[in-house]
Short mmCIF file of C-alpha atoms and ligand atoms in Angstrom, two decimals:
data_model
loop_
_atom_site.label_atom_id
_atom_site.label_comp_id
_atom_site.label_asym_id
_atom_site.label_seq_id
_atom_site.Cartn_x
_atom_site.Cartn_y
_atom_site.Cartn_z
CA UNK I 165 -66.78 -114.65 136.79
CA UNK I 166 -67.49 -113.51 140.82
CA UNK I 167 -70.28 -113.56 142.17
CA UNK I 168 -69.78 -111.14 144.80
CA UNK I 169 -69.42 -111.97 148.72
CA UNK I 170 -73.24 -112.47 149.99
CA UNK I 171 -73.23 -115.05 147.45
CA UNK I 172 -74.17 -118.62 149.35
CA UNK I 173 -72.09 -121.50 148.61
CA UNK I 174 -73.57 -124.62 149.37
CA UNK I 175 -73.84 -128.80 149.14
CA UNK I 176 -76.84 -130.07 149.85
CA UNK I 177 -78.32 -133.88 151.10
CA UNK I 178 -81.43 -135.77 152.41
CA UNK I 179 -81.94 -137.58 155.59
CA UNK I 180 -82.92 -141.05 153.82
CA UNK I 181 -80.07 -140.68 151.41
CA UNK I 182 -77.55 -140.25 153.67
CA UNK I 183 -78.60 -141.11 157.83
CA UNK I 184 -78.79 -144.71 157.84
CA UNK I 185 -79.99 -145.82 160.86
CA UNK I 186 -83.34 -146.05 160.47
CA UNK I 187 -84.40 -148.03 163.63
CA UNK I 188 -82.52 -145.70 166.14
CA UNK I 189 -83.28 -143.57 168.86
CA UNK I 190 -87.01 -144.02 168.29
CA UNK I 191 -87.41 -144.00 164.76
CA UNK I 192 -90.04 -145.73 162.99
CA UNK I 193 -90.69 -146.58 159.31
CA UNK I 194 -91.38 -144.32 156.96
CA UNK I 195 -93.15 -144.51 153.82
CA UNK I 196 -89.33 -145.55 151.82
CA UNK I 197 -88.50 -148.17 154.43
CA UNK I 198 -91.88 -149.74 153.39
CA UNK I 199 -91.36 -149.36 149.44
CA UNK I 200 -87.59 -150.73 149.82
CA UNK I 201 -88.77 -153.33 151.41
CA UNK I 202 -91.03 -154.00 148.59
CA UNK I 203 -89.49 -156.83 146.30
CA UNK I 204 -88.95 -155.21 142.73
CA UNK I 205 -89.16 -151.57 143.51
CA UNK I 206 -85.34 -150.74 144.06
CA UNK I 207 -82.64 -151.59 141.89
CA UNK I 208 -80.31 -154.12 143.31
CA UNK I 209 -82.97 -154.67 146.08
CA UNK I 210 -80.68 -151.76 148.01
CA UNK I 211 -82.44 -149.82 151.22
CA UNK I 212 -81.55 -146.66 153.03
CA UNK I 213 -80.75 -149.01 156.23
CA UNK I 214 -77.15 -147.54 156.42
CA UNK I 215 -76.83 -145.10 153.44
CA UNK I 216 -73.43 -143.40 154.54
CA UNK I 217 -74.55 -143.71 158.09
CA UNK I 218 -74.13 -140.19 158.51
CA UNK I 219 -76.69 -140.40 161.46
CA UNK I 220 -73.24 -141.70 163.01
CA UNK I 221 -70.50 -140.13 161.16
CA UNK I 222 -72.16 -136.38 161.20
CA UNK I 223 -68.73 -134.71 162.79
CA UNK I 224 -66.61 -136.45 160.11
CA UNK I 225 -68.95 -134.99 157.16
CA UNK I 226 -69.35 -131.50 159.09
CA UNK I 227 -65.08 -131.53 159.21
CA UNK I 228 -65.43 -132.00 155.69
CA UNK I 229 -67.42 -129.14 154.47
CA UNK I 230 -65.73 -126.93 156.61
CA UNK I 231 -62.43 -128.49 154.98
CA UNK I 232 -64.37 -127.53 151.55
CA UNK I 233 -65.33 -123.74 152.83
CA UNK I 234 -68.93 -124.59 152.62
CA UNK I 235 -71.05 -121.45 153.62
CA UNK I 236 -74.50 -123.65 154.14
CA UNK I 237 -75.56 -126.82 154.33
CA UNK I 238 -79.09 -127.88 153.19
CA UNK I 239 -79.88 -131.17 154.88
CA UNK I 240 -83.50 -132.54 155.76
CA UNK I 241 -85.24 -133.27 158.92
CA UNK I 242 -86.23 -136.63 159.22
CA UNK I 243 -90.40 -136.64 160.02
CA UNK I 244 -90.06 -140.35 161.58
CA UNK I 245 -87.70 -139.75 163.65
CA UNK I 246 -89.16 -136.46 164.99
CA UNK I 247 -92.74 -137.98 165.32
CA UNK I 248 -92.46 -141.39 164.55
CA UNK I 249 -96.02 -142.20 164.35
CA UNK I 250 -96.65 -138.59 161.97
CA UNK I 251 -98.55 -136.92 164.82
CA UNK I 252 -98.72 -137.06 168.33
CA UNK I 253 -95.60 -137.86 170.74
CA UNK I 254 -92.83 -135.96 170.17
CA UNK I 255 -89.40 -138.46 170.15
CA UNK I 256 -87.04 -136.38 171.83
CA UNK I 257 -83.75 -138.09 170.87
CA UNK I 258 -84.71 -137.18 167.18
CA UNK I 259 -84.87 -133.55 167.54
CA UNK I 260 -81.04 -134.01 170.10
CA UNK I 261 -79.99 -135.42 166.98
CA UNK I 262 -80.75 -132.02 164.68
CA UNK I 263 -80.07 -130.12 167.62
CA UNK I 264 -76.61 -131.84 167.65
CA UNK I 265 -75.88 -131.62 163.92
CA UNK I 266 -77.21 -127.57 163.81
CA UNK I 267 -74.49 -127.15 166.97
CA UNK I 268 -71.85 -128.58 165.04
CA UNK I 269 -72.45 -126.61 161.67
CA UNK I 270 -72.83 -123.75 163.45
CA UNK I 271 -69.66 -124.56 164.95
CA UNK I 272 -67.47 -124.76 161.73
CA UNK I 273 -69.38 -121.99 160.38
CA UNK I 274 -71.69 -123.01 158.22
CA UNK I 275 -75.37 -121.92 157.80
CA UNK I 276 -77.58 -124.63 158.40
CA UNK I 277 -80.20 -125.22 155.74
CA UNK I 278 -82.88 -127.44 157.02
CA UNK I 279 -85.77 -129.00 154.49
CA UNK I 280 -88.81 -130.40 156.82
CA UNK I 281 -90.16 -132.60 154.14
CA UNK I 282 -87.49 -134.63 151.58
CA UNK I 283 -90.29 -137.56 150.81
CA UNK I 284 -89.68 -139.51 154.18
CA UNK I 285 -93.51 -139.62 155.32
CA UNK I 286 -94.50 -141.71 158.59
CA UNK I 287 -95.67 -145.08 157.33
CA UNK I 288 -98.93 -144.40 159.62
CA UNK I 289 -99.91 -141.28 157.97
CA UNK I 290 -99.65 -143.21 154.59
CA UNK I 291 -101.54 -145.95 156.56
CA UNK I 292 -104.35 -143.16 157.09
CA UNK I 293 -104.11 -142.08 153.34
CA UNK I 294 -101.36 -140.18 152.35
CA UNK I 295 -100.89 -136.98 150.84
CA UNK I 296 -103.94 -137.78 149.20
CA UNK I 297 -106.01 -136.70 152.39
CA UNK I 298 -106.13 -133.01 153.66
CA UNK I 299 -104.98 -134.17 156.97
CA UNK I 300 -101.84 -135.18 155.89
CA UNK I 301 -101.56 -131.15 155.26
CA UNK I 302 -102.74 -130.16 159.07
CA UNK I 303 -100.12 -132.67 160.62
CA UNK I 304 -96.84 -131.30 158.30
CA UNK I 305 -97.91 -127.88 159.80
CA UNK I 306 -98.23 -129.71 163.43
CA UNK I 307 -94.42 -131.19 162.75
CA UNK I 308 -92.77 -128.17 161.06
CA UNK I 309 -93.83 -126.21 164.55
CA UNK I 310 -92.23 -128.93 166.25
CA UNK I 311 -89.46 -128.26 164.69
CA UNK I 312 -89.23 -124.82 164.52
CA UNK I 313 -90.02 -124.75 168.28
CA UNK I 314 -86.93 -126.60 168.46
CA UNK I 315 -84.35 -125.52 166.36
CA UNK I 316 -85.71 -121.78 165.84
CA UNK I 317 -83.44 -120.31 168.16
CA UNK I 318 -80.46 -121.31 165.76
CA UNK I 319 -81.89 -122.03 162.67
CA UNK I 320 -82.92 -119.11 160.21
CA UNK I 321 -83.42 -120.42 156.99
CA UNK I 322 -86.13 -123.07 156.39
CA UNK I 323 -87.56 -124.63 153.63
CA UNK I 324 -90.96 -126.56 153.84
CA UNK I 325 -90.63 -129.45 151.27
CA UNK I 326 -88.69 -130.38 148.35
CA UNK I 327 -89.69 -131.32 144.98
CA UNK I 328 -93.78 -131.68 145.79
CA UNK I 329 -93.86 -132.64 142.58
CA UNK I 330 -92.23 -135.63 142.85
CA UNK I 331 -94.06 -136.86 146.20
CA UNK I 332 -97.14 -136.23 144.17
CA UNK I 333 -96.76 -137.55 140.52
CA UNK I 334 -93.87 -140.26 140.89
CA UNK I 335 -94.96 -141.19 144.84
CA UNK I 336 -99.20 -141.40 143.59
CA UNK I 337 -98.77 -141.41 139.82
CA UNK I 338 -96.32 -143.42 138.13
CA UNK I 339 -95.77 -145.56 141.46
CA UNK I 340 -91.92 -145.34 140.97
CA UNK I 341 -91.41 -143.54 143.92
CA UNK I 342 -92.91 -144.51 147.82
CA UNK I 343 -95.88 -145.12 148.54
CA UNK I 344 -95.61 -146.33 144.87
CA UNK I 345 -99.48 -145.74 143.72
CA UNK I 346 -100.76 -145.25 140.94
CA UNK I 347 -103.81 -143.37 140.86
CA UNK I 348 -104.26 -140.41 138.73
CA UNK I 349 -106.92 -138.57 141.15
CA UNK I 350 -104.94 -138.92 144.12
CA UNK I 351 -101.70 -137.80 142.38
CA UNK I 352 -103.21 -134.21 142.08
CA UNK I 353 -104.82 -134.30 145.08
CA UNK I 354 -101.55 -134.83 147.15
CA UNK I 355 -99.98 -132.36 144.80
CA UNK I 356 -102.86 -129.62 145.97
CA UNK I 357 -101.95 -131.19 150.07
CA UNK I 358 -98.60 -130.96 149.76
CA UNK I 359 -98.67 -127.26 148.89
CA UNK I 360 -101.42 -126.59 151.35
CA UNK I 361 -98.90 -128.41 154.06
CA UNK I 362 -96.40 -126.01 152.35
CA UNK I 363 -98.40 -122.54 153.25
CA UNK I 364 -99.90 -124.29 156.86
CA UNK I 365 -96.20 -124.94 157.97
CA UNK I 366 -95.46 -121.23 156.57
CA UNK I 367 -97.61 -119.91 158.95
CA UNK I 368 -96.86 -122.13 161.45
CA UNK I 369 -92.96 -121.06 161.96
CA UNK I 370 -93.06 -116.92 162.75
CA UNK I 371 -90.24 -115.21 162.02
CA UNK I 372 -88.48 -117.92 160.27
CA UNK I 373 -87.01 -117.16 156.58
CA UNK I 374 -89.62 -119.44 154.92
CA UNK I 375 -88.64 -120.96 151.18
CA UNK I 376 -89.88 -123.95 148.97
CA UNK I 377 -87.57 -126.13 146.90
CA UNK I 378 -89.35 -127.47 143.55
CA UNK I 379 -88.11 -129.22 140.63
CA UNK I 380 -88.14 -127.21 137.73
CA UNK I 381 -87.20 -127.16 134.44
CA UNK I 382 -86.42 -125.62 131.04
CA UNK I 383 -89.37 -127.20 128.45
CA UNK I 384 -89.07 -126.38 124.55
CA UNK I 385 -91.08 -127.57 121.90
CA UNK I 386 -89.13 -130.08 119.60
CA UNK I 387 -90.58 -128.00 116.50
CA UNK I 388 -92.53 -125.18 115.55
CA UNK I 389 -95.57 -126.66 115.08
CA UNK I 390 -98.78 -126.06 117.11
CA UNK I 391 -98.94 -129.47 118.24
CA UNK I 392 -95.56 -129.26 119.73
CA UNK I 393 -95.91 -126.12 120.91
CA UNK I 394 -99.20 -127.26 122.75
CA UNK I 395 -97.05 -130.33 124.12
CA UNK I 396 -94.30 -127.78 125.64
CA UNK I 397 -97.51 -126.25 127.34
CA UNK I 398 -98.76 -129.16 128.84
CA UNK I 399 -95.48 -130.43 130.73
CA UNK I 400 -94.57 -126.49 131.19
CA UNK I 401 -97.98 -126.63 133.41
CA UNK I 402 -97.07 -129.81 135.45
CA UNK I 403 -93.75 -129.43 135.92
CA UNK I 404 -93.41 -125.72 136.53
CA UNK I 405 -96.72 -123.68 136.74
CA UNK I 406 -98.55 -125.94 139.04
CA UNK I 407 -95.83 -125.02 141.82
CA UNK I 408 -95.11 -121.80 140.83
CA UNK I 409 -98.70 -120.49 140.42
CA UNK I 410 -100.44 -121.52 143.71
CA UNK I 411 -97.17 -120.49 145.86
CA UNK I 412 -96.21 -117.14 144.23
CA UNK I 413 -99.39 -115.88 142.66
CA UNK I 414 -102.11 -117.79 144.71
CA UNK I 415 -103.70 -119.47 142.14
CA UNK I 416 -103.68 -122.74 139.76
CA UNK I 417 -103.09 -122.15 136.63
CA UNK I 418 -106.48 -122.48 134.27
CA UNK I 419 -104.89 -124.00 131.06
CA UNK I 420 -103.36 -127.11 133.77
CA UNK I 421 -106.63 -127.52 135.58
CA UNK I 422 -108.74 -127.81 131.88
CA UNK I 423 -105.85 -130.39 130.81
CA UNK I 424 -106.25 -132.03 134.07
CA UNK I 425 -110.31 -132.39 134.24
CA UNK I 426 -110.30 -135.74 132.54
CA UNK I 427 -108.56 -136.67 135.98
CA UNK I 428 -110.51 -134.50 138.56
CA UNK I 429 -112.13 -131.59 138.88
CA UNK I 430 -110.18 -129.84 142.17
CA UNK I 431 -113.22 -130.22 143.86
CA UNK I 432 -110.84 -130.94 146.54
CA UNK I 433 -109.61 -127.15 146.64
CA UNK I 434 -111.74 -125.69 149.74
CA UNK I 435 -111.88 -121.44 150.30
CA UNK I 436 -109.20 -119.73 151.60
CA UNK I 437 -106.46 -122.60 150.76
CA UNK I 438 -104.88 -120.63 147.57
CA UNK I 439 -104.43 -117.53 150.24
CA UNK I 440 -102.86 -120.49 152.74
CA UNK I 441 -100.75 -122.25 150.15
CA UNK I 442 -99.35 -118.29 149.02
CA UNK I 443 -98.16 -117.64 152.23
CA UNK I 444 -95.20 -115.31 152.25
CA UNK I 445 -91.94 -116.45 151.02
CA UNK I 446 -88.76 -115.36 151.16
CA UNK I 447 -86.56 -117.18 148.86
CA UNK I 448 -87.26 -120.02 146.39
CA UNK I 449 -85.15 -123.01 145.90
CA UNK I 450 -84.90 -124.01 142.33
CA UNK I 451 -83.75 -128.20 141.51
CA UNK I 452 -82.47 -128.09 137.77
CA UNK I 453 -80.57 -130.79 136.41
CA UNK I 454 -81.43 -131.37 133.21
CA UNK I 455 -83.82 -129.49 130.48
CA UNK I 456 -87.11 -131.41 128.57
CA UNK I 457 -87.73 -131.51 125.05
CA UNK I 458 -91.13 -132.75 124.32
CA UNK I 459 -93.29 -132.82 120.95
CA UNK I 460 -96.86 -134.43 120.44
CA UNK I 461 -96.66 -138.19 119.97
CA UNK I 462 -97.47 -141.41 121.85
CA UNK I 463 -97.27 -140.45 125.72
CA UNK I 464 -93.98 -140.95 127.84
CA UNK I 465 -92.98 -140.08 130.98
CA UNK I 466 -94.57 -138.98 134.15
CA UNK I 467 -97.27 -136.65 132.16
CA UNK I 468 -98.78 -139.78 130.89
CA UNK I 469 -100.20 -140.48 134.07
CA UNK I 470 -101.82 -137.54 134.86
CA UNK I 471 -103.85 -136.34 131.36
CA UNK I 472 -101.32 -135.14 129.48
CA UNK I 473 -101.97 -138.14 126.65
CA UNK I 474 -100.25 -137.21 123.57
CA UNK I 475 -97.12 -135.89 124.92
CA UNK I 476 -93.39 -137.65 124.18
CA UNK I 477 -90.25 -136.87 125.47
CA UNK I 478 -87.44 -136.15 122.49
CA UNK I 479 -83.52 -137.33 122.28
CA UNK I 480 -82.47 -133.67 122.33
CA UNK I 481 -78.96 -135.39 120.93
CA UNK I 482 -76.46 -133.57 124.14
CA UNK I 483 -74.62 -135.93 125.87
CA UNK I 484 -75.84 -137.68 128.99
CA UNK I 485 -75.05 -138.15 132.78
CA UNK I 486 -74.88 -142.27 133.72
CA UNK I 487 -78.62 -141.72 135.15
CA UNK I 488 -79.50 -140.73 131.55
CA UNK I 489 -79.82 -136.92 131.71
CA UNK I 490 -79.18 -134.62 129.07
CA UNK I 491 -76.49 -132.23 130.29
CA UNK I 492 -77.66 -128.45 128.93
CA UNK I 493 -76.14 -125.78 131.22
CA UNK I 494 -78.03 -123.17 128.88
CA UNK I 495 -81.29 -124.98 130.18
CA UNK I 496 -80.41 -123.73 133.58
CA UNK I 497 -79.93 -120.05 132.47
CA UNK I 498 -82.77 -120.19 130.50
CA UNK I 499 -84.83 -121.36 133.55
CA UNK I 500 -83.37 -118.79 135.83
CA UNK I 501 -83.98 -116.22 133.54
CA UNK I 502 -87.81 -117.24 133.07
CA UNK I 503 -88.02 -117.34 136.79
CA UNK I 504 -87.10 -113.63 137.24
CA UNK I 505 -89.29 -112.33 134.79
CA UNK I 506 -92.28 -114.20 135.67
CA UNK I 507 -91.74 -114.37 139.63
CA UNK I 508 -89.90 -111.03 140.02
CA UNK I 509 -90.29 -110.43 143.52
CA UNK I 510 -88.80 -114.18 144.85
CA UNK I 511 -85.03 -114.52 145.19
CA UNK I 512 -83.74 -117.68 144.09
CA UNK I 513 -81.33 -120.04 145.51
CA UNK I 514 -80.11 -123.16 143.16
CA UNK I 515 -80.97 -125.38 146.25
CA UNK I 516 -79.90 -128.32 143.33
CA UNK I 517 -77.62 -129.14 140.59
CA UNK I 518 -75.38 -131.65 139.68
CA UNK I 519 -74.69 -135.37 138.15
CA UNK I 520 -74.46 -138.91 138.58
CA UNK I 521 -71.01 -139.90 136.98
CA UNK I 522 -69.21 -144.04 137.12
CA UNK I 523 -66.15 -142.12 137.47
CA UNK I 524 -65.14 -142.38 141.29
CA UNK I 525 -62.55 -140.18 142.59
CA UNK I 526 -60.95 -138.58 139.42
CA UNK I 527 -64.58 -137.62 138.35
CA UNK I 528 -63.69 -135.15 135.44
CA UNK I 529 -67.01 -135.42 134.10
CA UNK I 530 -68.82 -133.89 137.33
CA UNK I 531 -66.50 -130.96 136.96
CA UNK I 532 -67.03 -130.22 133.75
CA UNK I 533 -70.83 -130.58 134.56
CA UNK I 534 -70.53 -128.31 137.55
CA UNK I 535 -68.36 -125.96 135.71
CA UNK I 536 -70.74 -125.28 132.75
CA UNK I 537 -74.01 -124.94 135.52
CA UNK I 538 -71.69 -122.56 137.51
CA UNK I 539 -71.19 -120.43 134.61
CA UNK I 540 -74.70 -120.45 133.98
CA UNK I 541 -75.25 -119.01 137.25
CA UNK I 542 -72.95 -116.64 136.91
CA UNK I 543 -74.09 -115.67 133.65
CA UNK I 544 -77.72 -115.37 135.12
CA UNK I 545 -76.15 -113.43 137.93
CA UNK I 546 -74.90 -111.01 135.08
CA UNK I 547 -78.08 -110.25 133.73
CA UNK I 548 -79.39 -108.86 137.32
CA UNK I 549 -80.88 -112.18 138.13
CA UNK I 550 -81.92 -112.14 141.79
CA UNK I 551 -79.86 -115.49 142.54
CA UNK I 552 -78.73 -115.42 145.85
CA UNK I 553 -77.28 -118.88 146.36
CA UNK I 554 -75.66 -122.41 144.67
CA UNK I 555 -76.14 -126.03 146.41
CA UNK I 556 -74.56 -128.84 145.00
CA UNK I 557 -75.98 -131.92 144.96
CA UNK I 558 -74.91 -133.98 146.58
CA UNK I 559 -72.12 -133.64 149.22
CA UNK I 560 -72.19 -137.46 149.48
CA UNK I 561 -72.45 -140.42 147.36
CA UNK I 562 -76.18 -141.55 148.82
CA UNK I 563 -79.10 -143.76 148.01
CA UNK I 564 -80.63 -142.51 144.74
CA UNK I 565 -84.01 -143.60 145.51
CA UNK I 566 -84.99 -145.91 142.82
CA UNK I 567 -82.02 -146.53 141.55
CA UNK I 568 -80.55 -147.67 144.92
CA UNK I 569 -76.80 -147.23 145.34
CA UNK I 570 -75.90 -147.75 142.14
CA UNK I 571 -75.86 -143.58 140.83
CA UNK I 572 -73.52 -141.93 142.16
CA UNK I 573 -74.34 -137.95 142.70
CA UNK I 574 -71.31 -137.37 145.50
CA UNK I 575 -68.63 -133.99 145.70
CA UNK I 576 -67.40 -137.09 148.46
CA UNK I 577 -67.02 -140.58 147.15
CA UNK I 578 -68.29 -143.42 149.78
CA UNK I 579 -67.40 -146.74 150.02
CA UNK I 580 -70.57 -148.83 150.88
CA UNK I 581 -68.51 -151.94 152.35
CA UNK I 582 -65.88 -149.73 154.74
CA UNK I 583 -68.28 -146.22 154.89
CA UNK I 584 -64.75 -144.58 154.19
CA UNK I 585 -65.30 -141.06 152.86
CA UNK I 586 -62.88 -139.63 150.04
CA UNK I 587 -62.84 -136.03 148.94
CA UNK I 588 -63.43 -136.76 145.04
CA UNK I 589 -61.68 -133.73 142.20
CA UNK I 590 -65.10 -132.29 141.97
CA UNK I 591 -64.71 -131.36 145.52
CA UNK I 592 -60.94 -129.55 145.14
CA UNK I 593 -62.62 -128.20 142.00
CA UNK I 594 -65.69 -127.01 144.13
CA UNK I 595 -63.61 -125.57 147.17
CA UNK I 596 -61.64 -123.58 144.92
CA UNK I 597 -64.41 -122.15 143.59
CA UNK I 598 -65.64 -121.00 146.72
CA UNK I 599 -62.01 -119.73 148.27
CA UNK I 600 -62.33 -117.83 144.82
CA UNK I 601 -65.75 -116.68 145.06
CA UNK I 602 -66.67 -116.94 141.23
CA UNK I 603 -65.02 -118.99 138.09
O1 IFM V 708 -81.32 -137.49 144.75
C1 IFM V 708 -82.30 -136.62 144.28
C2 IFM V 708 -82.81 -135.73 145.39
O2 IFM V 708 -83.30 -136.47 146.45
C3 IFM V 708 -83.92 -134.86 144.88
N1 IFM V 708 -83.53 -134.15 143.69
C4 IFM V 708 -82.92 -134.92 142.63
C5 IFM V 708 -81.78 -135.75 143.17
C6 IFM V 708 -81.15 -136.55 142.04
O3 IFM V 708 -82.08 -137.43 141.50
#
């Protein structure tokens, strides 16, 4: 199974996963320094303090994707350490650092990837409302032409935020994620801000390759019935459409904002931000990890915060990962698939995909994962899907949010006490795959 040779071959991480040092060089809190700090919110009360301290140990990670034959890297740019107060001054040793890490990429030759926005808001700006507010929107663009002023000249490829979705519903929603609200109204607000920050920073980087990186997913009905059917709607809107609309078709999808008017009535949409938000892109970044089956019943999940009452989420019986994912590669195809026939003119990048296993080093259960998604690509790939591009996720073992250090997503395995990197059999499996070019 090839994929032919333009095809991009990737890992990808986020700067409070994986940087550590989150009081260096100028940087400031950010909106997760604040929630870890929160008693309760993080399992095992862990913080991104030191993650794998890869602020520090950046050569040592770069020697080991080139030792993996990694064409790209997708990392993110840390907002507080660029402008540590969200708007403003500009902190110079945070944009050496980027500047340093691009060089070094470059260096091993490696296409860097950079994400502006990977949830790690300036405390301030959350201080001042949040995504919630428009000008949360006006200062991302501000910040992405920082950025792009900066790293431009090396850079190509840049993606505005990742998984919007999840800053809005689990950040304002469900409150499991930073700033850890839970408002309804402001949930779909920030979603609407976030995507207007999305088409603002667009605009705000010329002649950059400009992409977006959302969750998505593969939603079926757990029977035929129109109830079920209407539930596989419903989540289809929130999770998918909502994104997808506004960015590649410039507008919101109606069905999504009549399910949603019990919450608000997007008075908060003003003219001329659908044309903003559907800036021209050039590639979108597609998250999958795991597929949704859903039926009418008592409400669970995210949804249930944000009008979708009635909606559960089924045991679709396929084994799990240790985070409690069902593992469906055919979810993945499915979803790629979908994409090119509904979006035709966006090529896609998997800018995610992969598992949280206990296993360390000998982590069969990640390859077999990894295996079954590749194929899927490749598969996709077969049936003149425009899929230009695979990232695993993660290159590291990092903080999973939430769940602190305790889920383990890592091609690399890290030791938390020493920092000691080790190349886990994923990682052979996944450099092989690359020297090979296809299954
Ligand atoms: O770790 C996260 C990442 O930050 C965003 N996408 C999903 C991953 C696994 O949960």
């Amino acid at each position: 199974m090839s994929f032919g040779p333009g095809f991009l071959w990737g890992a990808a991480t986020s700067s409070y996963q994986i940087e550590g040092a989150v009081a260096v060089d100028g940087r400031l809190p950010s909106i997760w320094d604040t929630f870890c700090a929160t008693p309760g919110k993080i399992d095992g009360g862990d913080t991104g303090a030191v993650a794998a301290d890869h602020y520090h140990r950046y050569p040592e990670d770069v020697a080991i994707m080139r030792s993996l034959g990694l064409g790209a890297y997708r990392f993110s740019v840390a907002w507080p350490r660029v402008q540590p107060l969200g708007s403003g001054a500009v902190e110079q040793r945070g944009l050496d650092f980027y500047r340093r890490l691009v060089d070094t990429v470059l260096d091993n030759g490696i296409q860097p990837w950079p994400t502006l926005y990977h949830w790690d808001l300036p405390q301030p700006l959350e201080d001042a409302g949040g995504w919630p507010e428009r000008d949360t929107a006006l200062r991302f663009a501000e910040y992405a032409q920082i950025v792009h002023e900066a790293l431009g000249d090396r850079v190509t490829h840049w993606t505005t935020l990742n998984e919007p979705w999840c800053s809005a519903f689990l950040g304002y929603a469900t409150g499991r994620h930073a700033p850890g609200r839970q408002d309804p109204a402001a949930s779909v607000r920030a979603a609407h801000h976030l995507l207007l920050g999305h088409g603002l920073a667009a605009r705000a980087m010329p002649g950059a390759s400009v992409g977006i990186t959302l969750n998505l997913t593969h939603v079926t009905p757990g029977t035929r019935s129109a109830a079920d059917q209407d539930a596989a709607r419903r989540i289809d809107g929130l999770q998918n459409r909502l994104f997808l609309d506004p960015v590649l078709l410039a507008e919101y999808p109606s069905d999504v904002v009549e399910d949603l008017a019990r919450v608000t009535d997007f008075g908060f949409v003003q003219e001329d931000d659908l044309k903003t938000i559907a800036a021209p892109l050039d590639f979108l970044g597609v998250n999958y990890y795991s597929p949704m089956l859903v039926g009418h019943g008592t409400s669970t999940g995210p949804s249930a915060y944000v009008g979708s009452e009635h909606v559960t989420h089924l045991d679709g019986g396929r084994a799990r990962t240790s985070i409690g994912w069902e593992i469906d590669a055919r979810g993945l195809l499915d979803l790629l698939l979908r994409l090119d026939s509904d979006y035709p003119a966006i090529p896609l990048h998997v800018t995610e995909n992969g598992a949280a296993f206990d296993d360390e080093v000998h982590d069969a259960a990640r390859i077999a994962y990894l295996d079954g998604h590749v194929r899927a690509c490749a598969e996709a790939v077969a049936r003149g899907v425009r899929l230009r591009g695979y990232f695993a996720w993660s290159l590291l073992d990092n903080f999973e949010w939430s769940y602190g250090y305790a889920q383990r997503f890592g091609l690399v395995h890290v030791d938390y006490q020493t920092l000691e990197r080790t190349i886990k059999d994923s990682a052979h499996w996944y450099a092989a795959v690359i020297r090979r070019g296809g299954l």
